[in-house]
Amino acid sequence: MYNRGIRGATTVTRNEEAEILQETAVLLKEIVARNEIEPEDICSVWITVTADLDATFPARAIRVLKGWELVPLMCSTEIPVKGSLPMCIRLLIQVNTNKSQREMKHVYLNEAKSLRPDLAASGS
């Protein structure tokens, strides 16, 4: 069994608690569905947000999902690079799996599709 990383990102239109929580949950659920993983397979989830998102901790959206109560979660702020995509939430999920690195399906939603058009276009 290997420890693999799965990336994902999404954006919101407003710095509002409800939208941040909703879009975080949508992103996580899409990553889980595309990769056919269970919370028990997850080692940890690293969550970053751009500095313009401070209305809530995105981890709150994950913590309330059934089966995710014990998965280690960590939130942080992205490096403030000039010209980077604003209003962005990113996830890095570390998962125990027998799948190869190439089999990991990364998910980019909303405006975050521009971060990795090569992966967003293929549905990977």
CSV table of C-alpha atoms in Angstrom, one decimal:
chain,number,residue,atom,x,y,z
A,1,MET,CA,0.0,0.0,0.0
A,2,TYR,CA,1.2,3.5,-0.8
A,3,ASN,CA,0.5,7.0,0.5
A,4,ARG,CA,-0.6,9.2,-2.4
A,5,GLY,CA,-1.6,12.8,-2.6
A,6,ILE,CA,-4.7,14.0,-4.3
A,7,ARG,CA,-5.0,17.7,-5.2
A,8,GLY,CA,-8.1,19.8,-5.6
A,9,ALA,CA,-9.1,23.4,-5.7
A,10,THR,CA,-12.2,25.6,-6.0
A,11,THR,CA,-13.2,29.2,-5.7
A,12,VAL,CA,-15.9,31.2,-4.1
A,13,THR,CA,-17.5,34.5,-5.2
A,14,ARG,CA,-17.7,36.0,-1.8
A,15,ASN,CA,-15.9,35.9,1.5
A,16,GLU,CA,-18.9,34.5,3.3
A,17,GLU,CA,-19.0,31.5,5.8
A,18,ALA,CA,-21.9,29.7,4.0
A,19,GLU,CA,-20.3,29.8,0.6
A,20,ILE,CA,-16.8,28.8,1.9
A,21,LEU,CA,-18.3,25.8,3.7
A,22,GLN,CA,-20.5,24.8,0.8
A,23,GLU,CA,-17.8,24.9,-1.8
A,24,THR,CA,-15.3,23.1,0.4
A,25,ALA,CA,-17.8,20.3,0.9
A,26,VAL,CA,-18.6,20.1,-2.8
A,27,LEU,CA,-14.9,19.8,-3.6
A,28,LEU,CA,-14.1,17.2,-1.0
A,29,LYS,CA,-17.1,15.1,-2.0
A,30,GLU,CA,-16.1,15.2,-5.7
A,31,ILE,CA,-12.5,14.2,-4.9
A,32,VAL,CA,-13.8,11.3,-2.8
A,33,ALA,CA,-16.3,10.1,-5.5
A,34,ARG,CA,-13.8,10.3,-8.4
A,35,ASN,CA,-11.1,8.5,-6.4
A,36,GLU,CA,-13.5,5.9,-4.7
A,37,ILE,CA,-12.0,6.5,-1.3
A,38,GLU,CA,-13.4,6.3,2.2
A,39,PRO,CA,-12.5,8.5,5.2
A,40,GLU,CA,-10.7,5.5,6.8
A,41,ASP,CA,-8.3,5.6,3.9
A,42,ILE,CA,-7.4,9.2,4.5
A,43,CYS,CA,-4.2,10.0,6.4
A,44,SER,CA,-4.8,13.8,6.5
A,45,VAL,CA,-6.2,16.8,4.7
A,46,TRP,CA,-4.2,20.0,4.2
A,47,ILE,CA,-6.5,22.9,3.4
A,48,THR,CA,-5.3,26.3,2.3
A,49,VAL,CA,-7.1,29.5,1.4
A,50,THR,CA,-6.1,32.7,-0.2
A,51,ALA,CA,-5.7,35.6,2.2
A,52,ASP,CA,-8.9,37.2,1.1
A,53,LEU,CA,-10.9,34.3,2.7
A,54,ASP,CA,-11.2,34.7,6.4
A,55,ALA,CA,-14.9,34.3,7.2
A,56,THR,CA,-14.5,30.7,8.5
A,57,PHE,CA,-12.3,27.7,8.7
A,58,PRO,CA,-13.0,25.5,5.6
A,59,ALA,CA,-12.2,22.4,7.8
A,60,ARG,CA,-15.5,23.0,9.5
A,61,ALA,CA,-17.3,21.8,6.3
A,62,ILE,CA,-15.3,18.5,6.4
A,63,ARG,CA,-15.5,17.9,10.2
A,64,VAL,CA,-19.3,17.6,10.2
A,65,LEU,CA,-19.4,14.9,7.4
A,66,LYS,CA,-20.3,11.4,8.6
A,67,GLY,CA,-17.1,9.4,9.0
A,68,TRP,CA,-14.7,12.4,8.9
A,69,GLU,CA,-14.7,13.1,12.7
A,70,LEU,CA,-11.3,11.6,13.3
A,71,VAL,CA,-9.5,12.5,10.0
A,72,PRO,CA,-6.7,15.0,10.8
A,73,LEU,CA,-7.4,18.4,9.1
A,74,MET,CA,-5.2,21.5,9.0
A,75,CYS,CA,-6.0,24.9,7.6
A,76,SER,CA,-3.4,27.5,6.4
A,77,THR,CA,-3.1,30.6,4.3
A,78,GLU,CA,-1.7,30.3,0.8
A,79,ILE,CA,1.5,32.2,-0.1
A,80,PRO,CA,0.4,35.6,-1.3
A,81,VAL,CA,1.9,35.5,-4.8
A,82,LYS,CA,1.1,38.6,-6.9
A,83,GLY,CA,-1.4,37.8,-9.7
A,84,SER,CA,-2.5,34.5,-8.2
A,85,LEU,CA,-6.1,33.3,-8.3
A,86,PRO,CA,-8.1,35.0,-5.6
A,87,MET,CA,-10.9,33.6,-3.4
A,88,CYS,CA,-9.4,30.1,-3.7
A,89,ILE,CA,-9.6,27.0,-1.5
A,90,ARG,CA,-7.1,24.2,-2.1
A,91,LEU,CA,-7.1,20.7,-0.7
A,92,LEU,CA,-4.2,18.2,-0.5
A,93,ILE,CA,-5.6,14.8,0.6
A,94,GLN,CA,-3.1,12.1,1.7
A,95,VAL,CA,-4.6,8.7,1.1
A,96,ASN,CA,-3.5,5.1,1.7
A,97,THR,CA,-4.1,3.2,-1.5
A,98,ASN,CA,-2.9,0.5,-3.8
A,99,LYS,CA,-3.6,2.8,-6.8
A,100,SER,CA,-0.7,4.2,-8.8
A,101,GLN,CA,0.2,7.9,-8.9
A,102,ARG,CA,-1.3,8.1,-12.4
A,103,GLU,CA,-4.6,6.7,-11.1
A,104,MET,CA,-5.2,9.6,-8.7
A,105,LYS,CA,-7.9,11.9,-10.0
A,106,HIS,CA,-7.3,15.5,-9.1
A,107,VAL,CA,-10.3,17.9,-9.1
A,108,TYR,CA,-10.4,21.6,-10.1
A,109,LEU,CA,-13.8,23.3,-9.9
A,110,ASN,CA,-15.1,26.8,-10.7
A,111,GLU,CA,-12.4,29.4,-11.5
A,112,ALA,CA,-9.8,27.0,-10.1
A,113,LYS,CA,-10.0,25.1,-13.4
A,114,SER,CA,-7.5,27.7,-14.7
A,115,LEU,CA,-4.9,26.4,-12.2
A,116,ARG,CA,-4.5,23.1,-14.0
A,117,PRO,CA,-6.4,23.2,-17.3
A,118,ASP,CA,-4.7,19.9,-18.2
A,119,LEU,CA,-6.3,18.1,-15.4
A,120,ALA,CA,-9.6,20.0,-15.3
A,121,ALA,CA,-10.3,19.3,-19.0
A,122,SER,CA,-9.9,15.6,-18.6
A,123,GLY,CA,-12.0,15.3,-15.5
A,124,SER,CA,-8.9,13.9,-13.8
